[in-house]
PDB file of C-alpha atoms in Angstrom:
ATOM      1  CA  MET A 124    -144.242  20.899 -12.517  1.00 40.00           C
ATOM      2  CA  ILE A 125    -142.690  18.790  -9.741  1.00 43.00           C
ATOM      3  CA  THR A 126    -143.572  20.135  -6.308  1.00 49.00           C
ATOM      4  CA  ILE A 127    -141.146  20.180  -3.401  1.00 53.00           C
ATOM      5  CA  ARG A 128    -143.614  21.721  -0.976  1.00 58.00           C
ATOM      6  CA  GLU A 129    -143.477  18.820   1.472  1.00 54.00           C
ATOM      7  CA  ASP A 130    -139.751  19.521   2.029  1.00 74.00           C
ATOM      8  CA  SER A 131    -140.052  23.310   2.209  1.00 82.00           C
ATOM      9  CA  GLU A 132    -138.930  23.850   5.800  1.00 86.00           C
ATOM     10  CA  SER A 133    -136.073  21.360   5.629  1.00 87.00           C
ATOM     11  CA  ILE A 134    -134.788  22.949   2.401  1.00 90.00           C
ATOM     12  CA  LYS A 135    -134.986  26.475   3.818  1.00 90.00           C
ATOM     13  CA  ASN A 136    -133.210  25.397   7.002  1.00 90.00           C
ATOM     14  CA  TRP A 137    -130.551  23.659   4.938  1.00 90.00           C
ATOM     15  CA  LEU A 138    -129.998  26.796   2.846  1.00 91.00           C
ATOM     16  CA  LYS A 139    -129.602  28.819   6.048  1.00 91.00           C
ATOM     17  CA  SER A 140    -127.045  26.291   7.312  1.00 88.00           C
ATOM     18  CA  LEU A 141    -125.012  27.035   4.169  1.00 87.00           C
ATOM     19  CA  GLY A 142    -124.879  30.743   5.000  1.00 88.00           C
ATOM     20  CA  PHE A 143    -127.960  32.231   3.338  1.00 92.00           C
ATOM     21  CA  THR A 144    -130.109  34.670   5.308  1.00 94.00           C
ATOM     22  CA  GLU A 145    -133.736  33.975   6.200  1.00 94.00           C
ATOM     23  CA  ARG A 146    -134.998  36.158   3.313  1.00 95.00           C
ATOM     24  CA  GLU A 147    -132.488  34.756   0.836  1.00 95.00           C
ATOM     25  CA  SER A 148    -133.528  31.207   1.757  1.00 94.00           C
ATOM     26  CA  GLN A 149    -137.211  32.042   1.340  1.00 95.00           C
ATOM     27  CA  ILE A 150    -136.748  33.678  -2.060  1.00 95.00           C
ATOM     28  CA  ILE A 151    -134.423  30.948  -3.359  1.00 94.00           C
ATOM     29  CA  TYR A 152    -136.929  28.309  -2.294  1.00 94.00           C
ATOM     30  CA  PHE A 153    -139.807  30.237  -3.902  1.00 94.00           C
ATOM     31  CA  LEU A 154    -137.927  30.482  -7.212  1.00 94.00           C
ATOM     32  CA  MET A 155    -136.994  26.792  -6.992  1.00 91.00           C
ATOM     33  CA  GLU A 156    -140.640  25.842  -6.691  1.00 91.00           C
ATOM     34  CA  ASN A 157    -142.215  28.393  -9.030  1.00 92.00           C
ATOM     35  CA  GLY A 158    -139.514  29.208 -11.552  1.00 92.00           C
ATOM     36  CA  SER A 159    -139.189  32.644 -13.173  1.00 92.00           C
ATOM     37  CA  SER A 160    -141.278  35.159 -11.169  1.00 92.00           C
ATOM     38  CA  SER A 161    -141.928  38.883 -10.891  1.00 93.00           C
ATOM     39  CA  VAL A 162    -141.328  40.920  -7.741  1.00 94.00           C
ATOM     40  CA  SER A 163    -145.080  41.076  -7.109  1.00 95.00           C
ATOM     41  CA  GLU A 164    -145.330  37.289  -7.327  1.00 95.00           C
ATOM     42  CA  ILE A 165    -142.399  36.863  -4.945  1.00 95.00           C
ATOM     43  CA  VAL A 166    -143.914  39.343  -2.468  1.00 95.00           C
ATOM     44  CA  LYS A 167    -147.243  37.533  -2.573  1.00 95.00           C
ATOM     45  CA  GLY A 168    -145.696  34.064  -2.329  1.00 93.00           C
ATOM     46  CA  THR A 169    -143.194  34.744   0.464  1.00 93.00           C
ATOM     47  CA  GLY A 170    -144.860  37.496   2.480  1.00 94.00           C
ATOM     48  CA  ILE A 171    -141.633  39.531   2.403  1.00 95.00           C
ATOM     49  CA  ALA A 172    -142.094  43.279   2.030  1.00 95.00           C
ATOM     50  CA  ARG A 173    -141.380  44.639  -1.462  1.00 94.00           C
ATOM     51  CA  PRO A 174    -138.342  46.795  -0.464  1.00 95.00           C
ATOM     52  CA  HIS A 175    -136.706  43.763   1.187  1.00 96.00           C
ATOM     53  CA  VAL A 176    -137.439  41.619  -1.871  1.00 94.00           C
ATOM     54  CA  TYR A 177    -135.661  44.154  -4.121  1.00 94.00           C
ATOM     55  CA  THR A 178    -132.675  44.334  -1.744  1.00 95.00           C
ATOM     56  CA  THR A 179    -132.391  40.546  -1.454  1.00 95.00           C
ATOM     57  CA  LEU A 180    -132.703  40.006  -5.215  1.00 94.00           C
ATOM     58  CA  LYS A 181    -129.954  42.566  -5.792  1.00 94.00           C
ATOM     59  CA  THR A 182    -127.668  40.758  -3.327  1.00 93.00           C
ATOM     60  CA  LEU A 183    -128.329  37.389  -4.970  1.00 94.00           C
ATOM     61  CA  SER A 184    -127.800  38.926  -8.433  1.00 93.00           C
ATOM     62  CA  LEU A 185    -124.396  40.306  -7.414  1.00 92.00           C
ATOM     63  CA  ARG A 186    -123.420  36.782  -6.338  1.00 90.00           C
ATOM     64  CA  GLY A 187    -124.503  35.418  -9.721  1.00 91.00           C
ATOM     65  CA  LEU A 188    -127.343  33.355  -8.299  1.00 93.00           C
ATOM     66  CA  VAL A 189    -130.301  35.245  -9.787  1.00 94.00           C
ATOM     67  CA  SER A 190    -130.797  36.584 -13.305  1.00 92.00           C
ATOM     68  CA  LYS A 191    -133.228  39.326 -14.383  1.00 90.00           C
ATOM     69  CA  SER A 192    -135.194  39.264 -17.625  1.00 89.00           C
ATOM     70  CA  GLN A 193    -135.888  42.268 -19.887  1.00 84.00           C
ATOM     71  CA  ASP A 194    -139.645  41.703 -19.733  1.00 82.00           C
ATOM     72  CA  ARG A 195    -142.119  44.164 -18.302  1.00 87.00           C
ATOM     73  CA  PRO A 196    -142.614  43.494 -15.485  1.00 89.00           C
ATOM     74  CA  ALA A 197    -139.148  42.010 -15.054  1.00 90.00           C
ATOM     75  CA  LYS A 198    -138.904  38.353 -14.090  1.00 94.00           C
ATOM     76  CA  TYR A 199    -136.281  36.848 -11.803  1.00 94.00           C
ATOM     77  CA  ALA A 200    -134.948  33.299 -12.016  1.00 94.00           C
ATOM     78  CA  LEU A 201    -132.239  31.229 -10.336  1.00 93.00           C
ATOM     79  CA  SER A 202    -128.947  31.035 -12.188  1.00 91.00           C
ATOM     80  CA  GLY A 203    -125.986  28.775 -11.373  1.00 89.00           C
ATOM     81  CA  ILE A 204    -127.476  27.842  -8.010  1.00 91.00           C
ATOM     82  CA  VAL A 205    -126.723  24.106  -8.233  1.00 92.00           C
ATOM     83  CA  GLY A 206    -123.017  24.609  -8.889  1.00 92.00           C
ATOM     84  CA  TYR A 207    -122.820  27.170  -6.101  1.00 92.00           C
ATOM     85  CA  LEU A 208    -124.532  24.826  -3.619  1.00 92.00           C
ATOM     86  CA  LYS A 209    -122.255  21.931  -4.563  1.00 92.00           C
ATOM     87  CA  GLU A 210    -119.216  24.120  -3.925  1.00 91.00           C
ATOM     88  CA  ARG A 211    -120.561  25.266  -0.547  1.00 89.00           C
ATOM     89  CA  VAL A 212    -121.394  21.695   0.501  1.00 90.00           C
ATOM     90  CA  SER A 213    -117.935  20.485  -0.521  1.00 90.00           C
ATOM     91  CA  ARG A 214    -116.280  23.334   1.345  1.00 89.00           C
ATOM     92  CA  GLN A 215    -118.413  22.736   4.441  1.00 87.00           C
ATOM     93  CA  LEU A 216    -117.598  19.023   4.341  1.00 87.00           C
ATOM     94  CA  GLU A 217    -113.873  19.769   4.392  1.00 89.00           C
ATOM     95  CA  VAL A 218    -114.368  22.157   7.308  1.00 86.00           C
ATOM     96  CA  ASN A 219    -116.351  19.502   9.196  1.00 84.00           C
ATOM     97  CA  LYS A 220    -113.657  16.860   8.627  1.00 84.00           C
ATOM     98  CA  ARG A 221    -110.934  19.256   9.752  1.00 85.00           C
ATOM     99  CA  MET A 222    -112.839  20.208  12.908  1.00 84.00           C
ATOM    100  CA  LEU A 223    -113.458  16.545  13.762  1.00 80.00           C
ATOM    101  CA  LYS A 224    -109.731  15.849  13.544  1.00 81.00           C
ATOM    102  CA  VAL A 225    -109.025  18.804  15.823  1.00 80.00           C
ATOM    103  CA  ILE A 226    -111.580  17.546  18.371  1.00 77.00           C
ATOM    104  CA  GLU A 227    -110.157  14.007  18.228  1.00 71.00           C
ATOM    105  CA  THR A 228    -106.753  15.318  19.297  1.00 76.00           C
ATOM    106  CA  PHE A 229    -108.272  16.784  22.478  1.00 73.00           C
ATOM    107  CA  LEU A 230    -110.557  13.895  23.478  1.00 66.00           C
ATOM    108  CA  PRO A 231    -109.594  10.338  24.494  1.00 64.00           C
ATOM    109  CA  LYS A 232    -110.470   7.552  22.089  1.00 62.00           C
ATOM    110  CA  GLU A 233    -114.011   6.288  22.672  1.00 62.00           C
ATOM    111  CA  GLN A 234    -114.039   2.767  24.086  1.00 71.00           C
ATOM    112  CA  GLY A 235    -117.558   1.838  23.058  1.00 82.00           C
ATOM    113  CA  VAL A 236    -120.525   1.074  25.279  1.00 89.00           C
ATOM    114  CA  THR A 237    -122.768  -1.814  26.255  1.00 92.00           C
ATOM    115  CA  ARG A 238    -126.418  -1.181  26.954  1.00 92.00           C
ATOM    116  CA  ILE A 239    -129.422  -3.277  27.897  1.00 93.00           C
ATOM    117  CA  HIS A 240    -132.712  -3.052  26.024  1.00 93.00           C
ATOM    118  CA  GLU A 241    -135.395  -3.895  28.555  1.00 91.00           C
ATOM    119  CA  GLU A 242    -138.010  -4.439  25.855  1.00 90.00           C
ATOM    120  CA  ARG A 243    -138.011  -6.575  22.712  1.00 90.00           C
ATOM    121  CA  LYS A 244    -139.293  -3.642  20.633  1.00 91.00           C
ATOM    122  CA  SER A 245    -136.376  -1.377  21.546  1.00 93.00           C
ATOM    123  CA  PHE A 246    -133.874  -4.179  20.891  1.00 94.00           C
ATOM    124  CA  LEU A 247    -135.315  -4.947  17.445  1.00 93.00           C
ATOM    125  CA  GLU A 248    -135.568  -1.280  16.444  1.00 94.00           C
ATOM    126  CA  SER A 249    -131.870  -0.788  17.162  1.00 95.00           C
ATOM    127  CA  LEU A 250    -130.986  -4.028  15.348  1.00 95.00           C
ATOM    128  CA  MET A 251    -133.003  -3.135  12.240  1.00 93.00           C
ATOM    129  CA  TYR A 252    -131.537   0.368  12.157  1.00 93.00           C
ATOM    130  CA  SER A 253    -128.019  -1.092  12.256  1.00 94.00           C
ATOM    131  CA  LEU A 254    -128.888  -3.560   9.496  1.00 93.00           C
ATOM    132  CA  GLU A 255    -130.236  -0.796   7.260  1.00 91.00           C
ATOM    133  CA  ASN A 256    -126.967   1.106   7.655  1.00 91.00           C
ATOM    134  CA  SER A 257    -124.579  -1.862   7.648  1.00 92.00           C
ATOM    135  CA  GLN A 258    -121.643  -1.772   5.253  1.00 91.00           C
ATOM    136  CA  ILE A 259    -119.395  -4.727   6.080  1.00 94.00           C
ATOM    137  CA  LYS A 260    -121.015  -7.821   7.543  1.00 95.00           C
ATOM    138  CA  PHE A 261    -124.048  -9.428   9.110  1.00 96.00           C
ATOM    139  CA  TRP A 262    -123.412 -12.642  11.015  1.00 97.00           C
ATOM    140  CA  THR A 263    -126.309 -14.122  12.942  1.00 95.00           C
ATOM    141  CA  VAL A 264    -127.275 -17.120  15.041  1.00 94.00           C
ATOM    142  CA  ILE A 265    -131.016 -17.802  14.690  1.00 91.00           C
ATOM    143  CA  PRO A 266    -131.993 -21.072  16.408  1.00 89.00           C
ATOM    144  CA  TYR A 267    -135.477 -20.921  14.874  1.00 88.00           C
ATOM    145  CA  THR A 268    -136.930 -18.214  12.652  1.00 84.00           C
ATOM    146  CA  TYR A 269    -140.169 -17.942  14.630  1.00 86.00           C
ATOM    147  CA  VAL A 270    -138.305 -16.234  17.494  1.00 86.00           C
ATOM    148  CA  ILE A 271    -137.538 -13.273  15.217  1.00 88.00           C
ATOM    149  CA  GLU A 272    -139.880 -13.182  12.244  1.00 86.00           C
ATOM    150  CA  GLU A 273    -138.566  -9.723  11.316  1.00 86.00           C
ATOM    151  CA  LEU A 274    -135.508 -11.440   9.805  1.00 84.00           C
ATOM    152  CA  SER A 275    -137.261 -13.046   6.858  1.00 84.00           C
ATOM    153  CA  VAL A 276    -135.485 -14.737   3.960  1.00 83.00           C
ATOM    154  CA  LYS A 277    -136.408 -11.728   1.823  1.00 84.00           C
ATOM    155  CA  ARG A 278    -134.727  -9.327   4.253  1.00 88.00           C
ATOM    156  CA  ILE A 279    -131.625 -11.511   4.534  1.00 88.00           C
ATOM    157  CA  LEU A 280    -131.289 -11.657   0.743  1.00 87.00           C
ATOM    158  CA  SER A 281    -131.828  -7.892   0.552  1.00 89.00           C
ATOM    159  CA  ILE A 282    -128.959  -7.312   2.988  1.00 91.00           C
ATOM    160  CA  ARG A 283    -126.726  -9.675   1.014  1.00 89.00           C
ATOM    161  CA  SER A 284    -127.590  -7.925  -2.262  1.00 89.00           C
ATOM    162  CA  LYS A 285    -125.826  -4.799  -0.943  1.00 89.00           C
ATOM    163  CA  GLY A 286    -122.496  -6.652  -1.046  1.00 91.00           C
ATOM    164  CA  ILE A 287    -122.447  -7.267   2.701  1.00 93.00           C
ATOM    165  CA  GLU A 288    -120.933 -10.509   4.008  1.00 94.00           C
ATOM    166  CA  VAL A 289    -123.865 -12.536   5.355  1.00 94.00           C
ATOM    167  CA  ARG A 290    -123.573 -15.647   7.525  1.00 94.00           C
ATOM    168  CA  VAL A 291    -126.601 -17.354   9.041  1.00 92.00           C
ATOM    169  CA  ALA A 292    -126.210 -20.145  11.604  1.00 91.00           C
ATOM    170  CA  THR A 293    -129.496 -21.886  12.421  1.00 88.00           C
ATOM    171  CA  SER A 294    -130.956 -25.102  13.802  1.00 86.00           C
ATOM    172  CA  GLU A 295    -133.948 -24.925  11.468  1.00 84.00           C
ATOM    173  CA  VAL A 296    -133.539 -27.295   8.528  1.00 81.00           C
ATOM    174  CA  ASP A 297    -136.658 -25.883   6.869  1.00 79.00           C
ATOM    175  CA  LEU A 298    -134.970 -22.494   6.580  1.00 78.00           C
ATOM    176  CA  LEU A 299    -132.638 -23.932   3.948  1.00 74.00           C
ATOM    177  CA  LYS A 300    -135.619 -25.081   1.913  1.00 73.00           C
ATOM    178  CA  LYS A 301    -136.932 -21.522   1.666  1.00 74.00           C
ATOM    179  CA  PHE A 302    -134.058 -20.636  -0.662  1.00 71.00           C
ATOM    180  CA  LEU A 303    -134.100 -21.553  -4.345  1.00 64.00           C
ATOM    181  CA  GLU A 304    -130.876 -23.505  -3.868  1.00 66.00           C
ATOM    182  CA  ALA A 305    -128.778 -24.492  -0.858  1.00 64.00           C
ATOM    183  CA  PRO A 306    -127.007 -21.245   0.087  1.00 77.00           C
ATOM    184  CA  SER A 307    -123.358 -21.273   1.123  1.00 82.00           C
ATOM    185  CA  PHE A 308    -124.032 -18.541   3.661  1.00 89.00           C
ATOM    186  CA  VAL A 309    -126.426 -20.653   5.781  1.00 88.00           C
ATOM    187  CA  ARG A 310    -125.222 -23.452   8.062  1.00 87.00           C
ATOM    188  CA  LEU A 311    -126.909 -25.748  10.546  1.00 85.00           C
ATOM    189  CA  ILE A 312    -125.869 -25.882  14.193  1.00 84.00           C
ATOM    190  CA  GLU A 313    -126.665 -28.424  16.898  1.00 82.00           C
ATOM    191  CA  PRO A 314    -127.881 -28.256  19.577  1.00 84.00           C
ATOM    192  CA  PRO A 315    -130.039 -25.128  19.144  1.00 88.00           C
ATOM    193  CA  PRO A 316    -128.500 -22.310  21.225  1.00 89.00           C
ATOM    194  CA  PRO A 317    -130.813 -20.670  23.795  1.00 93.00           C
ATOM    195  CA  PHE A 318    -130.162 -17.197  22.430  1.00 94.00           C
ATOM    196  CA  PHE A 319    -130.298 -14.995  19.340  1.00 94.00           C
ATOM    197  CA  LEU A 320    -127.043 -13.384  18.218  1.00 96.00           C
ATOM    198  CA  ALA A 321    -126.249 -10.841  15.507  1.00 96.00           C
ATOM    199  CA  ILE A 322    -122.947  -9.200  14.651  1.00 97.00           C
ATOM    200  CA  VAL A 323    -123.528  -6.168  12.440  1.00 96.00           C
ATOM    201  CA  ASP A 324    -120.271  -4.552  11.335  1.00 94.00           C
ATOM    202  CA  ASN A 325    -118.612  -3.742  14.697  1.00 93.00           C
ATOM    203  CA  ARG A 326    -121.680  -4.121  16.893  1.00 95.00           C
ATOM    204  CA  VAL A 327    -123.116  -7.117  18.749  1.00 97.00           C
ATOM    205  CA  PHE A 328    -126.771  -7.852  19.510  1.00 97.00           C
ATOM    206  CA  LEU A 329    -127.583 -10.676  21.944  1.00 96.00           C
ATOM    207  CA  SER A 330    -130.941 -11.789  23.322  1.00 94.00           C
ATOM    208  CA  PRO A 331    -131.779 -14.860  25.437  1.00 93.00           C
ATOM    209  CA  ILE A 332    -134.706 -16.961  24.264  1.00 91.00           C
ATOM    210  CA  ILE A 333    -137.230 -17.463  27.061  1.00 88.00           C
ATOM    211  CA  ARG A 334    -140.348 -19.562  26.357  1.00 86.00           C
ATOM    212  CA  ASP A 335    -139.592 -19.387  22.634  1.00 86.00           C
ATOM    213  CA  LYS A 336    -139.494 -15.578  22.664  1.00 87.00           C
ATOM    214  CA  LEU A 337    -136.985 -12.741  22.708  1.00 88.00           C
ATOM    215  CA  THR A 338    -137.813 -10.691  25.789  1.00 85.00           C
ATOM    216  CA  TYR A 339    -134.908  -8.275  26.185  1.00 90.00           C
ATOM    217  CA  GLY A 340    -131.506  -7.771  24.626  1.00 94.00           C
ATOM    218  CA  ILE A 341    -127.953  -6.539  24.986  1.00 95.00           C
ATOM    219  CA  GLU A 342    -126.221  -4.292  22.451  1.00 96.00           C
ATOM    220  CA  SER A 343    -122.499  -3.557  22.517  1.00 95.00           C
ATOM    221  CA  ASP A 344    -119.815  -1.962  20.390  1.00 93.00           C
ATOM    222  CA  GLU A 345    -117.039  -2.504  22.946  1.00 91.00           C
ATOM    223  CA  GLU A 346    -114.083  -3.881  21.013  1.00 89.00           C
ATOM    224  CA  ASN A 347    -113.313  -6.804  23.336  1.00 91.00           C
ATOM    225  CA  VAL A 348    -116.984  -7.846  23.480  1.00 93.00           C
ATOM    226  CA  VAL A 349    -117.302  -7.818  19.692  1.00 94.00           C
ATOM    227  CA  LYS A 350    -114.067  -9.797  19.256  1.00 94.00           C
ATOM    228  CA  ASN A 351    -115.187 -12.471  21.736  1.00 95.00           C
ATOM    229  CA  PHE A 352    -118.450 -13.046  19.894  1.00 96.00           C
ATOM    230  CA  GLU A 353    -116.685 -13.018  16.515  1.00 96.00           C
ATOM    231  CA  ARG A 354    -114.384 -15.737  17.865  1.00 93.00           C
ATOM    232  CA  TYR A 355    -117.386 -17.770  19.008  1.00 92.00           C
ATOM    233  CA  PHE A 356    -119.145 -17.352  15.671  1.00 94.00           C
ATOM    234  CA  ASN A 357    -116.080 -18.363  13.647  1.00 92.00           C
ATOM    235  CA  HIS A 358    -115.835 -21.483  15.816  1.00 87.00           C
ATOM    236  CA  ILE A 359    -119.403 -22.679  15.196  1.00 86.00           C
ATOM    237  CA  TRP A 360    -119.214 -21.655  11.542  1.00 87.00           C
ATOM    238  CA  SER A 361    -116.265 -23.917  10.787  1.00 79.00           C
ATOM    239  CA  ASP A 362    -117.305 -26.821  13.038  1.00 58.00           C
ATOM    240  CA  ASP A 363    -120.812 -27.118  11.661  1.00 53.00           C
ATOM    241  CA  TYR A 364    -120.031 -27.117   7.974  1.00 52.00           C
ATOM    242  CA  ILE A 365    -120.031 -30.939   7.866  1.00 54.00           C
ATOM    243  CA  VAL A 366    -123.221 -31.024   9.948  1.00 56.00           C
ATOM    244  CA  THR A 367    -124.905 -28.865   7.324  1.00 53.00           C
ATOM    245  CA  LEU A 368    -123.868 -31.137   4.479  1.00 52.00           C
ATOM    246  CA  ASN A 369    -124.995 -34.275   6.311  1.00 58.00           C
ATOM    247  CA  LYS A 370    -128.360 -32.757   7.225  1.00 58.00           C
ATOM    248  CA  LEU A 371    -128.941 -31.703   3.645  1.00 55.00           C
ATOM    249  CA  ARG A 372    -128.222 -35.214   2.389  1.00 53.00           C
ATOM    250  CA  MET A 373    -130.641 -36.683   4.935  1.00 55.00           C
ATOM    251  CA  THR A 374    -133.503 -34.255   4.268  1.00 54.00           C
ATOM    252  CA  THR A 375    -133.233 -33.890   0.495  1.00 52.00           C
ATOM    253  CA  PRO A 376    -135.374 -36.515  -1.296  1.00 49.00           C
ATOM    254  CA  LYS A 377    -133.610 -38.694  -3.823  1.00 46.00           C
ATOM    255  CA  GLU A 378    -134.603 -38.591  -7.469  1.00 45.00           C
ATOM    256  CA  TYR A 379    -135.785 -41.804  -9.078  1.00 37.00           C
TER     257      TYR A 379
END
């Protein structure tokens, strides 16, 4: 039998968020984990007093969520719970969407914020979180990969495999050689910029390179900031296409 014990509290809390009482959530969870059970087994497993177990089972039975067997002693099992939960989740989702629209009519449109990460660790944690949840694009300027080893070729390919538009501008010729074939989404830029840049969906990450290291960073989702960096990136992306081709010709050995 598959155990869900490690998620017990989160499941019970989730059930309560859908409108079940504390006792109902406990009994539903117990039956989920243990299957068909007698009242004595439920009392022992949940710690709920017998009279309250009977009352709660009756309530759940009237809602069509628990069925009772004809055995002696009688056994209780969940019935139709998945369909019921799906309906409640769907209904709650619609309520949430409606409430968000109501709130948006009362509050001014958010303009975005710019914040400074004083430490490299904080900057990278926020960047990696955004990459894991990205849905549209990942454009980046990486002068040399050693300044941010967290962005390995494997990670870049993993991001691209999700259908996200990936563009990598770099000054490191050897980076191209790490791919099985020359990728169209990597281009060479000269001279190497003194900063690391990433545009993830509608968010910008920028960090100056000091003594070959990222020391702190800036993160922004302000619309004008993002647009300015997108404009810069599009400029270097188009201008350095020929540079990339020429570099590849110069560094790729000829066959004899």
